[in-house]
Coordinates of C-alpha atoms and ligand atoms in Angstrom, one line a residue:
M1 CA -4.2 6.3 -9.6
R2 CA -6.9 4.3 -7.8
V3 CA -9.7 3.1 -9.9
K4 CA -12.9 1.8 -8.3
F5 CA -15.7 -0.1 -9.8
A6 CA -19.1 1.3 -9.0
A7 CA -20.8 -0.6 -6.2
R8 CA -24.4 -1.4 -6.3
K9 CA -26.6 -0.6 -3.4
S10 CA -29.3 -3.2 -3.5
S11 CA -28.8 -6.9 -3.1
P12 CA -28.7 -8.9 -6.4
R13 CA -31.0 -11.7 -6.8
Y14 CA -28.9 -14.8 -7.1
P15 CA -30.5 -18.1 -7.8
N16 CA -29.7 -20.5 -5.0
R17 CA -28.2 -23.4 -6.8
V18 CA -25.6 -26.1 -6.2
P19 CA -22.3 -24.9 -7.4
G20 CA -20.4 -26.2 -10.3
V21 CA -21.3 -26.4 -13.9
F22 CA -18.9 -27.8 -16.4
L23 CA -18.8 -26.2 -19.8
F24 CA -17.1 -27.6 -22.7
L25 CA -16.4 -25.0 -25.3
F26 CA -14.8 -25.2 -28.7
I27 CA -13.3 -21.9 -29.6
G28 CA -12.1 -20.6 -32.9
G29 CA -12.4 -24.0 -34.5
L30 CA -9.0 -24.7 -33.0
L31 CA -8.8 -24.7 -29.3
C32 CA -10.7 -26.9 -26.9
L33 CA -10.9 -25.4 -23.5
F34 CA -12.5 -26.6 -20.4
G35 CA -14.1 -23.9 -18.4
F36 CA -15.3 -24.3 -14.9
W37 CA -17.5 -21.7 -13.5
S38 CA -20.3 -21.5 -11.1
L39 CA -23.3 -19.5 -11.6
S40 CA -23.7 -19.1 -7.9
I41 CA -21.3 -19.8 -5.2
G42 CA -23.9 -21.5 -3.0
Q43 CA -23.6 -19.0 -0.3
K44 CA -26.1 -16.5 0.8
P45 CA -26.5 -13.8 -1.8
K46 CA -24.2 -11.0 -1.0
K47 CA -23.4 -7.8 -2.6
P48 CA -20.9 -8.3 -5.5
S49 CA -19.2 -5.1 -4.2
F50 CA -17.4 -4.1 -7.4
L51 CA -18.6 -5.6 -10.6
E52 CA -21.9 -4.0 -11.1
A53 CA -22.8 -2.4 -14.4
E54 CA -24.8 0.8 -13.8
D55 CA -28.0 -0.1 -15.5
R56 CA -27.8 -3.9 -15.7
Q57 CA -29.2 -6.6 -13.5
L58 CA -26.6 -9.1 -12.2
D59 CA -28.9 -11.9 -13.2
H60 CA -28.3 -10.8 -16.8
A61 CA -24.8 -12.0 -16.3
L62 CA -22.5 -14.9 -15.8
H63 CA -20.8 -14.8 -12.5
Q64 CA -17.8 -16.8 -11.2
K65 CA -16.1 -16.3 -7.9
Q66 CA -13.3 -18.1 -6.1
D67 CA -10.9 -17.0 -3.4
D68 CA -8.5 -15.2 -5.7
F69 CA -10.7 -13.9 -8.4
E70 CA -14.2 -12.8 -9.4
I71 CA -15.5 -12.4 -12.9
V72 CA -18.8 -11.0 -14.2
V73 CA -19.8 -11.1 -17.8
F74 CA -22.9 -9.3 -18.8
Y75 CA -24.9 -10.1 -22.0
P76 CA -27.8 -8.6 -23.8
Q77 CA -31.3 -9.8 -22.9
E78 CA -33.3 -8.6 -25.9
P79 CA -34.6 -9.1 -28.4
Q80 CA -35.5 -12.7 -27.5
E81 CA -34.1 -14.0 -30.8
I82 CA -30.5 -13.2 -29.8
V83 CA -30.4 -14.2 -26.2
S84 CA -29.3 -17.7 -26.7
T85 CA -26.3 -16.8 -29.0
A86 CA -25.5 -13.8 -26.7
K87 CA -25.3 -16.1 -23.7
Q88 CA -23.1 -18.6 -25.6
Q89 CA -20.7 -15.9 -26.5
A90 CA -20.7 -14.7 -22.9
E91 CA -19.8 -18.2 -21.8
Q92 CA -16.9 -18.4 -24.3
L93 CA -15.7 -15.1 -23.0
M94 CA -16.0 -16.2 -19.4
T95 CA -14.0 -19.4 -20.2
S96 CA -11.2 -17.4 -21.8
L97 CA -11.1 -14.8 -19.0
S98 CA -11.0 -17.4 -16.3
T99 CA -8.3 -19.3 -18.2
K100 CA -6.2 -16.2 -18.5
K101 CA -7.0 -14.5 -15.2
T102 CA -3.6 -15.1 -13.7
E103 CA -1.8 -13.4 -16.6
M104 CA -1.4 -10.0 -15.0
P105 CA 1.6 -7.7 -14.8
E106 CA 3.8 -8.4 -11.9
L107 CA 2.6 -6.9 -8.7
P108 CA 4.9 -4.9 -6.4
A109 CA 6.5 -7.0 -3.7
A110 CA 4.4 -5.5 -0.9
K111 CA 1.2 -6.5 -2.6
Q112 CA 2.2 -10.1 -3.0
E113 CA 2.2 -10.7 0.7
S114 CA -1.5 -10.2 0.9
P115 CA -2.7 -10.5 -2.7
E116 CA -6.0 -8.9 -3.5
P117 CA -8.4 -10.9 -5.7
T118 CA -8.4 -10.3 -9.4
L119 CA -11.6 -8.6 -10.4
I120 CA -12.8 -8.8 -13.9
K121 CA -15.9 -7.1 -15.4
A122 CA -17.0 -7.6 -19.0
D123 CA -19.8 -5.2 -19.9
Y124 CA -21.1 -4.4 -23.3
H125 CA -22.8 -1.8 -25.5
T126 CA -24.7 -2.4 -28.7
E127 CA -25.3 -0.7 -32.0
I128 CA -27.7 -1.5 -34.7
L129 CA -26.1 -1.9 -38.1
E130 CA -27.3 -2.3 -41.7
Q131 CA -28.9 -5.6 -42.9
N132 CA -30.8 -5.9 -39.6
T133 CA -27.8 -6.7 -37.5
L134 CA -26.6 -5.9 -34.0
S135 CA -23.1 -5.1 -33.1
V136 CA -22.2 -6.1 -29.5
V137 CA -18.9 -4.7 -28.1
Y138 CA -17.4 -5.6 -24.8
L139 CA -15.3 -3.4 -22.5
I140 CA -13.4 -5.8 -20.3
Q141 CA -11.8 -4.3 -17.2
K142 CA -9.4 -6.4 -15.1
K143 CA -8.3 -5.0 -11.8
V144 CA -5.6 -6.3 -9.4
G145 CA -4.7 -4.1 -6.5
D146 CA -4.3 -0.6 -7.9
Q147 CA -3.7 -1.8 -11.5
I148 CA -6.4 -1.9 -14.1
E149 CA -6.2 -3.2 -17.6
E150 CA -8.8 -2.7 -20.3
D151 CA -9.5 -4.8 -23.3
H152 CA -12.2 -5.1 -26.0
W153 CA -14.0 -7.9 -27.7
G154 CA -17.3 -8.3 -29.6
Y155 CA -19.4 -9.9 -32.2
I156 CA -22.2 -9.1 -34.6
L157 CA -25.6 -10.9 -34.7
D158 CA -28.4 -11.2 -37.2
L159 CA -31.4 -9.7 -35.4
Q160 CA -33.8 -12.0 -37.1
T161 CA -32.2 -15.4 -36.8
G162 CA -30.1 -14.6 -33.7
E163 CA -27.1 -16.2 -35.4
L164 CA -23.6 -14.8 -35.6
I165 CA -23.0 -12.9 -38.8
T166 CA -20.5 -14.6 -41.1
A167 CA -17.8 -12.9 -43.2
D168 CA -19.7 -13.6 -46.5
Q169 CA -22.7 -11.8 -45.1
A170 CA -20.7 -8.9 -43.9
F171 CA -18.4 -8.4 -46.9
D172 CA -18.6 -8.9 -50.7
Q173 CA -15.8 -10.6 -52.5
T174 CA -14.0 -7.3 -53.2
G175 CA -14.2 -6.5 -49.4
L176 CA -12.6 -9.9 -48.6
D177 CA -9.9 -9.3 -51.2
R178 CA -9.0 -6.0 -49.6
I179 CA -9.1 -7.5 -46.1
S180 CA -6.7 -10.2 -47.2
A181 CA -4.3 -7.8 -48.9
L182 CA -4.3 -5.3 -46.0
F183 CA -3.8 -8.1 -43.4
R184 CA -0.9 -9.7 -45.3
D185 CA 0.7 -6.4 -45.7
A186 CA 0.4 -5.6 -42.0
M187 CA 1.9 -9.0 -41.1
K188 CA 4.9 -8.4 -43.4
N189 CA 5.6 -5.0 -41.9
Q190 CA 5.8 -6.2 -38.4
E191 CA 9.0 -7.8 -37.2
A192 CA 7.4 -10.5 -35.1
T193 CA 5.3 -11.8 -37.9
H194 CA 7.4 -10.9 -40.9
D195 CA 9.0 -14.4 -41.5
L196 CA 5.7 -16.1 -41.0
A197 CA 4.0 -13.9 -43.5
Y198 CA 6.0 -15.5 -46.4
T199 CA 5.2 -19.1 -45.5
L200 CA 2.7 -21.1 -47.6
S201 CA 0.7 -22.0 -44.5
F202 CA 0.2 -18.4 -43.6
I203 CA -0.5 -17.4 -47.2
T204 CA -3.2 -20.1 -47.4
A205 CA -4.7 -19.1 -44.1
S206 CA -4.9 -15.4 -45.2
A207 CA -6.4 -16.0 -48.6
P208 CA -9.4 -13.9 -49.4
A209 CA -12.0 -16.5 -48.4
A210 CA -14.9 -15.9 -46.0
E211 CA -13.8 -18.8 -43.7
N212 CA -10.4 -17.2 -43.1
F213 CA -11.9 -14.0 -41.7
S214 CA -15.0 -15.4 -39.9
S215 CA -14.5 -13.8 -36.5
F216 CA -14.7 -10.1 -36.2
Y217 CA -16.4 -7.2 -34.5
L218 CA -16.9 -3.5 -35.1
E219 CA -16.0 -0.7 -32.6
E220 CA -16.5 2.8 -33.9
D221 CA -13.9 3.2 -36.6
Q222 CA -12.1 -0.1 -36.1
L223 CA -13.0 -3.4 -37.6
T224 CA -11.2 -6.1 -35.6
F225 CA -10.6 -9.6 -36.9
F226 CA -9.4 -12.7 -35.0
V227 CA -7.4 -14.6 -37.5
D228 CA -6.8 -18.3 -36.8
I229 CA -3.0 -18.6 -37.3
A230 CA -1.5 -21.4 -35.3
A231 CA 2.1 -20.5 -35.2
E232 CA 4.5 -20.5 -32.3
S233 CA 6.1 -17.2 -33.3
L234 CA 2.9 -15.4 -32.6
S235 CA 3.4 -15.6 -28.8
E236 CA 6.3 -13.1 -29.2
I237 CA 4.0 -10.3 -30.3
S238 CA 3.7 -7.9 -27.5
S239 CA 0.3 -6.5 -26.7
N240 CA 1.2 -3.0 -27.7
E241 CA 2.9 -3.4 -31.0
E242 CA 2.2 -1.0 -33.8
K243 CA -0.1 -1.5 -36.8
N244 CA -3.1 -2.7 -34.9
L245 CA -1.8 -6.2 -34.7
K246 CA -1.5 -8.3 -31.6
T247 CA -2.3 -11.6 -30.1
T248 CA -5.6 -11.8 -28.5
S249 CA -6.0 -11.7 -24.8
A250 CA -8.6 -14.4 -25.2
M251 CA -6.6 -17.0 -27.1
E252 CA -2.9 -17.1 -27.3
K253 CA -2.3 -18.3 -30.8
E254 CA -5.0 -16.3 -32.5
L255 CA -4.1 -13.0 -34.0
R256 CA -6.0 -9.9 -33.5
W257 CA -5.8 -7.3 -36.3
S258 CA -7.7 -4.1 -36.7
V259 CA -8.4 -2.1 -39.9
D260 CA -10.3 1.1 -40.6
P261 CA -13.5 0.0 -42.4
N262 CA -13.3 3.0 -44.6
Q263 CA -10.6 1.2 -46.5
L264 CA -13.2 -1.3 -47.5
G265 CA -15.3 1.4 -49.1
S266 CA -18.8 0.1 -49.8
H267 CA -17.7 -3.5 -49.5
F268 CA -18.4 -3.7 -45.7
L269 CA -22.1 -4.3 -46.1
L270 CA -23.1 -3.7 -42.5
K271 CA -21.8 -0.2 -42.4
P272 CA -20.9 0.7 -46.0
G273 CA -18.5 3.6 -46.6
V274 CA -18.4 5.7 -49.7
E275 CA -16.7 4.0 -52.6
E276 CA -13.9 6.1 -53.9
E277 CA -13.7 6.7 -57.6
N278 CA -10.0 5.9 -57.6
L279 CA -8.8 2.4 -58.2
F280 CA -8.0 0.6 -54.9
I281 CA -4.6 -0.9 -55.5
P282 CA -3.7 -3.2 -52.7
P283 CA -0.4 -2.5 -50.8
R284 CA 2.4 -5.0 -51.6
T285 CA 5.6 -5.5 -49.6
V286 CA 8.5 -7.3 -51.2
D287 CA 11.3 -8.6 -49.1
P288 CA 14.6 -8.0 -51.0
Q289 CA 16.3 -10.7 -48.9
R290 CA 14.1 -13.5 -50.1
P291 CA 14.2 -15.1 -53.6
M292 CA 11.7 -13.8 -56.2
V293 CA 10.7 -14.2 -59.8
A294 CA 8.6 -12.3 -62.2
L295 CA 6.0 -14.3 -64.1
T296 CA 5.1 -12.3 -67.2
F297 CA 2.2 -12.8 -69.5
D298 CA 2.1 -11.5 -73.1
D299 CA -0.5 -10.8 -75.8
G300 CA -3.6 -10.4 -73.5
P301 CA -5.6 -9.4 -71.7
H302 CA -7.9 -12.4 -72.3
P303 CA -11.4 -12.4 -70.9
K304 CA -11.2 -15.9 -69.4
N305 CA -7.5 -16.8 -68.9
T306 CA -6.4 -13.5 -67.4
P307 CA -9.0 -13.5 -64.6
R308 CA -8.1 -17.1 -63.8
I309 CA -4.4 -16.2 -63.4
L310 CA -5.3 -13.2 -61.3
E311 CA -7.5 -15.3 -59.1
T312 CA -4.6 -17.7 -58.4
L313 CA -2.2 -14.8 -57.8
K314 CA -4.6 -13.3 -55.3
T315 CA -5.0 -16.6 -53.4
Y316 CA -1.2 -17.0 -53.1
D317 CA -0.3 -13.3 -52.4
G318 CA 1.5 -13.0 -55.8
A319 CA 1.6 -10.4 -58.6
S320 CA 2.7 -10.6 -62.2
T321 CA 3.4 -8.3 -65.1
F322 CA 0.9 -8.4 -68.0
F323 CA 2.3 -7.1 -71.3
M324 CA -0.9 -6.1 -73.0
V325 CA -1.6 -5.6 -76.7
G326 CA -3.5 -2.3 -77.3
T327 CA -6.2 -3.8 -79.3
N328 CA -7.0 -6.2 -76.4
V329 CA -6.9 -3.3 -73.9
E330 CA -9.6 -1.7 -76.0
R331 CA -11.7 -4.9 -76.1
Y332 CA -11.4 -5.9 -72.5
P333 CA -11.1 -2.8 -70.4
D334 CA -12.6 -4.4 -67.3
V335 CA -9.9 -7.1 -67.3
V336 CA -7.2 -4.4 -67.5
L337 CA -8.6 -2.7 -64.4
Q338 CA -8.8 -6.1 -62.6
V339 CA -5.1 -6.5 -63.2
A340 CA -4.4 -3.2 -61.3
E341 CA -6.9 -3.9 -58.6
N342 CA -5.0 -7.2 -57.9
G343 CA -1.7 -5.3 -57.4
S344 CA -0.3 -6.7 -60.7
E345 CA 1.4 -4.6 -63.3
I346 CA -0.2 -3.3 -66.5
A347 CA 2.5 -3.1 -69.2
S348 CA 2.7 -2.5 -72.9
H349 CA 3.3 -5.1 -75.6
T350 CA 2.6 -2.4 -78.4
Y351 CA -0.7 -1.5 -80.0
N352 CA -1.0 -4.4 -82.4
H353 CA 2.1 -6.6 -82.1
P354 CA 4.3 -5.6 -85.1
N355 CA 8.0 -6.3 -85.4
L356 CA 9.2 -2.9 -84.2
T357 CA 12.5 -3.1 -86.1
R358 CA 10.6 -2.8 -89.4
L359 CA 8.6 0.3 -88.8
S360 CA 8.9 3.9 -89.9
A361 CA 9.7 6.4 -87.2
D362 CA 6.0 7.6 -87.0
S363 CA 4.6 4.1 -86.8
L364 CA 7.2 3.2 -84.2
N365 CA 6.1 6.1 -82.0
V366 CA 2.5 5.0 -82.2
Q367 CA 3.3 1.4 -81.3
L368 CA 5.5 2.5 -78.4
N369 CA 3.1 5.0 -76.9
R370 CA -0.5 4.1 -77.8
V371 CA -1.0 1.6 -74.9
S372 CA 0.1 4.1 -72.4
E373 CA -2.5 6.6 -73.6
L374 CA -5.2 4.0 -73.5
V375 CA -4.4 2.9 -70.0
N376 CA -4.1 6.5 -68.9
D377 CA -7.6 7.2 -70.2
L378 CA -9.0 4.1 -68.7
T379 CA -7.6 4.6 -65.2
H380 CA -8.0 8.4 -65.2
Q381 CA -4.3 9.0 -65.0
Q382 CA -3.9 6.7 -62.0
I383 CA -1.6 4.3 -63.8
Q384 CA 1.3 5.1 -65.9
I385 CA 2.9 2.4 -67.9
Q386 CA 6.5 1.8 -66.9
T387 CA 7.7 -1.1 -69.0
L388 CA 7.3 -2.4 -72.5
R389 CA 8.1 -5.8 -74.1
P390 CA 8.9 -5.6 -77.8
P391 CA 7.0 -8.3 -79.9
Y392 CA 9.3 -11.2 -80.8
G393 CA 11.9 -9.6 -78.6
A394 CA 12.9 -7.7 -81.7
V395 CA 15.0 -4.6 -80.8
N396 CA 17.4 -2.4 -82.8
E397 CA 19.1 1.0 -82.2
Q398 CA 16.1 2.9 -83.5
V399 CA 13.7 1.1 -81.1
K400 CA 16.0 1.7 -78.2
E401 CA 16.3 5.4 -78.9
A402 CA 12.6 5.9 -79.4
S403 CA 11.4 3.9 -76.4
P404 CA 10.1 5.9 -73.5
T405 CA 10.4 2.9 -71.2
P406 CA 12.9 0.1 -70.6
L407 CA 12.5 -2.9 -72.9
I408 CA 11.8 -6.0 -70.9
L409 CA 12.9 -9.3 -72.4
W410 CA 13.2 -12.6 -70.4
S411 CA 15.6 -15.1 -68.9
L412 CA 13.4 -18.1 -68.9
D413 CA 11.3 -18.8 -72.1
T414 CA 8.6 -21.4 -71.4
L415 CA 7.8 -21.9 -75.1
D416 CA 4.2 -22.2 -73.9
W417 CA 2.8 -20.9 -77.2
K418 CA 4.6 -23.7 -79.0
T419 CA 4.1 -26.7 -76.8
R420 CA 0.6 -25.7 -75.7
S421 CA 1.2 -28.1 -72.8
A422 CA 0.6 -27.1 -69.2
E423 CA 2.7 -30.0 -68.0
K424 CA 5.7 -29.1 -70.2
T425 CA 5.5 -25.5 -69.2
V426 CA 5.4 -26.4 -65.5
D427 CA 8.2 -28.9 -65.8
L428 CA 10.4 -26.5 -67.7
V429 CA 9.9 -23.7 -65.2
L430 CA 10.4 -25.8 -62.1
S431 CA 13.6 -27.4 -63.4
Q432 CA 15.2 -24.2 -64.4
V433 CA 13.9 -21.4 -62.2
E434 CA 16.3 -19.2 -60.3
D435 CA 16.1 -16.1 -58.1
G436 CA 15.7 -13.0 -60.3
D437 CA 14.3 -14.7 -63.3
I438 CA 11.8 -13.0 -65.7
I439 CA 9.7 -15.9 -67.0
L440 CA 7.9 -15.6 -70.4
M441 CA 4.4 -16.9 -70.8
H442 CA 1.2 -16.0 -72.8
D443 CA -2.2 -15.5 -71.2
I444 CA -4.1 -15.9 -74.5
H445 CA -3.7 -19.7 -74.2
A446 CA -5.8 -21.7 -71.8
E447 CA -3.0 -24.2 -71.3
S448 CA -0.8 -21.3 -70.0
A449 CA -3.4 -20.4 -67.5
D450 CA -3.6 -24.1 -66.5
A451 CA 0.2 -24.0 -66.0
A452 CA 0.0 -20.8 -64.0
E453 CA -2.5 -22.4 -61.6
T454 CA 0.0 -25.1 -60.9
L455 CA 3.2 -22.9 -61.0
I456 CA 1.9 -20.2 -58.7
P457 CA 1.4 -22.4 -55.6
K458 CA 4.5 -24.4 -56.4
L459 CA 6.8 -21.5 -56.7
T460 CA 5.4 -20.0 -53.5
E461 CA 6.0 -23.2 -51.7
M462 CA 9.6 -23.2 -52.9
G463 CA 10.0 -19.8 -51.3
F464 CA 9.8 -17.5 -54.3
Q465 CA 8.0 -14.3 -54.0
L466 CA 5.9 -13.7 -57.1
V467 CA 6.5 -10.1 -58.1
T468 CA 6.0 -7.7 -61.0
V469 CA 9.0 -6.7 -63.2
Q470 CA 9.0 -3.3 -61.5
E471 CA 9.0 -4.9 -58.0
L472 CA 11.8 -7.3 -59.0
M473 CA 14.1 -4.6 -60.3
E474 CA 13.5 -2.3 -57.4
A475 CA 14.0 -5.0 -54.8
K476 CA 17.2 -6.1 -56.4
G477 CA 18.4 -2.4 -56.6
L478 CA 18.7 -2.4 -60.3
E479 CA 18.2 0.7 -62.4
M480 CA 15.8 0.7 -65.3
L481 CA 16.4 3.3 -68.1
P482 CA 14.4 4.1 -71.2
G483 CA 15.5 2.0 -74.1
Q484 CA 17.5 -0.4 -71.9
K485 CA 17.2 -4.1 -72.6
I486 CA 16.5 -6.1 -69.4
F487 CA 16.6 -9.9 -69.4
S488 CA 16.4 -10.6 -65.6
A489 CA 17.5 -9.4 -62.2
N490 CA 19.9 -12.2 -61.9
Q491 CA 23.4 -10.7 -62.4
D492 CA 24.8 -14.0 -63.8
K493 CA 22.4 -14.2 -66.7
Ligands
ZN501 ZN1 3.7 -11.3 -78.1

């Protein structure tokens, strides 16, 4: 099919200037690129013949023409506050388009004898969003011979200051948390980026911080991010892979990823969606081929320590199992919900921490089931407790028979409650940890939260995935039955 650009009838008004303006542009905080372009080619103004936007003046554009290519990038002219930033953005786009202009699909042999020039037009449309912001979205059309490629790009501006909108203006912290979790999951589920997604450098670069997701634009139902991941493996991603993930046409080693903004609920402040009443539990992908351990925390939740541990887990793409005492579930319901919203596991450590082997049948049933009921009510049946840790590890036949869940013990006891020393806890874990371990800690002690803040990045750096007990058993293909005692997922222990 032959595609033609609309030609403009009247002559454009080119300024008659000497050709050649050098632009030095720093893009993405990573790449320095030299762009050479000329606003005018120093000839008599002539009809641009192909690149005209229907209702735009060509002097509202950057124009670059040489023997083998011609590029026009239009940009918005009003309101006055935004023109300077809009022009800067257009210059960046021009630079990347002229740098990459030769990267076209191979032409048929016949065409190569008398190659036609590459024609590129970048035209935009705008949309006013909330918070007095303006979304600018480009449609980029690149034409060589009969072939035409389309691409998109854009940015969002503050209409008052004219500045680009930053991620912490566009999203609240919950929004950033979701963006980070969804992005990590997309990366793990794509072959070309799977290995990269488990590296500490990637994990750090995809943490839920505004600076990691600072470049983005909105087009209809797609919010697209340019994530600055400098990794060689990214060049292998083809432009049409699934899951809305690809390298950008603009910059080779930057990753382009799109997400439906509805998944961010009301946390995308520029175009808030409806917040669902259900808990948003972030997706988690565990790789069964890679080593993993389950850090577990007993006796909480605790209003200070538990959130600290959750924060560190979130930063390092980890999850843990929290064996909660029912009385603390009643006291700190918000912290319980926070555990679920971080993708960690809410588990039972009985209602008020008795030695289960010394109870009557009735009391035993209350202790084994009460936390499940509390969590069910709290989460409107969205979370069912699947695992229980008996206090003191005390189990007898009666407990095993009455338990509706498997009984989770441990393979690595940090003795954190006894030493109350973060350093000793860290040293003990790092010197003994093995794939499949279930590690026992207590989040009621500040020293244990201190230790977790050191252990979580260390274990991640060592290549361990930090997973919940359920994730651990499932990834290792091990069955969990009610009343069964489980010490680890390491067959040798
Ligand atoms: Zn305990």
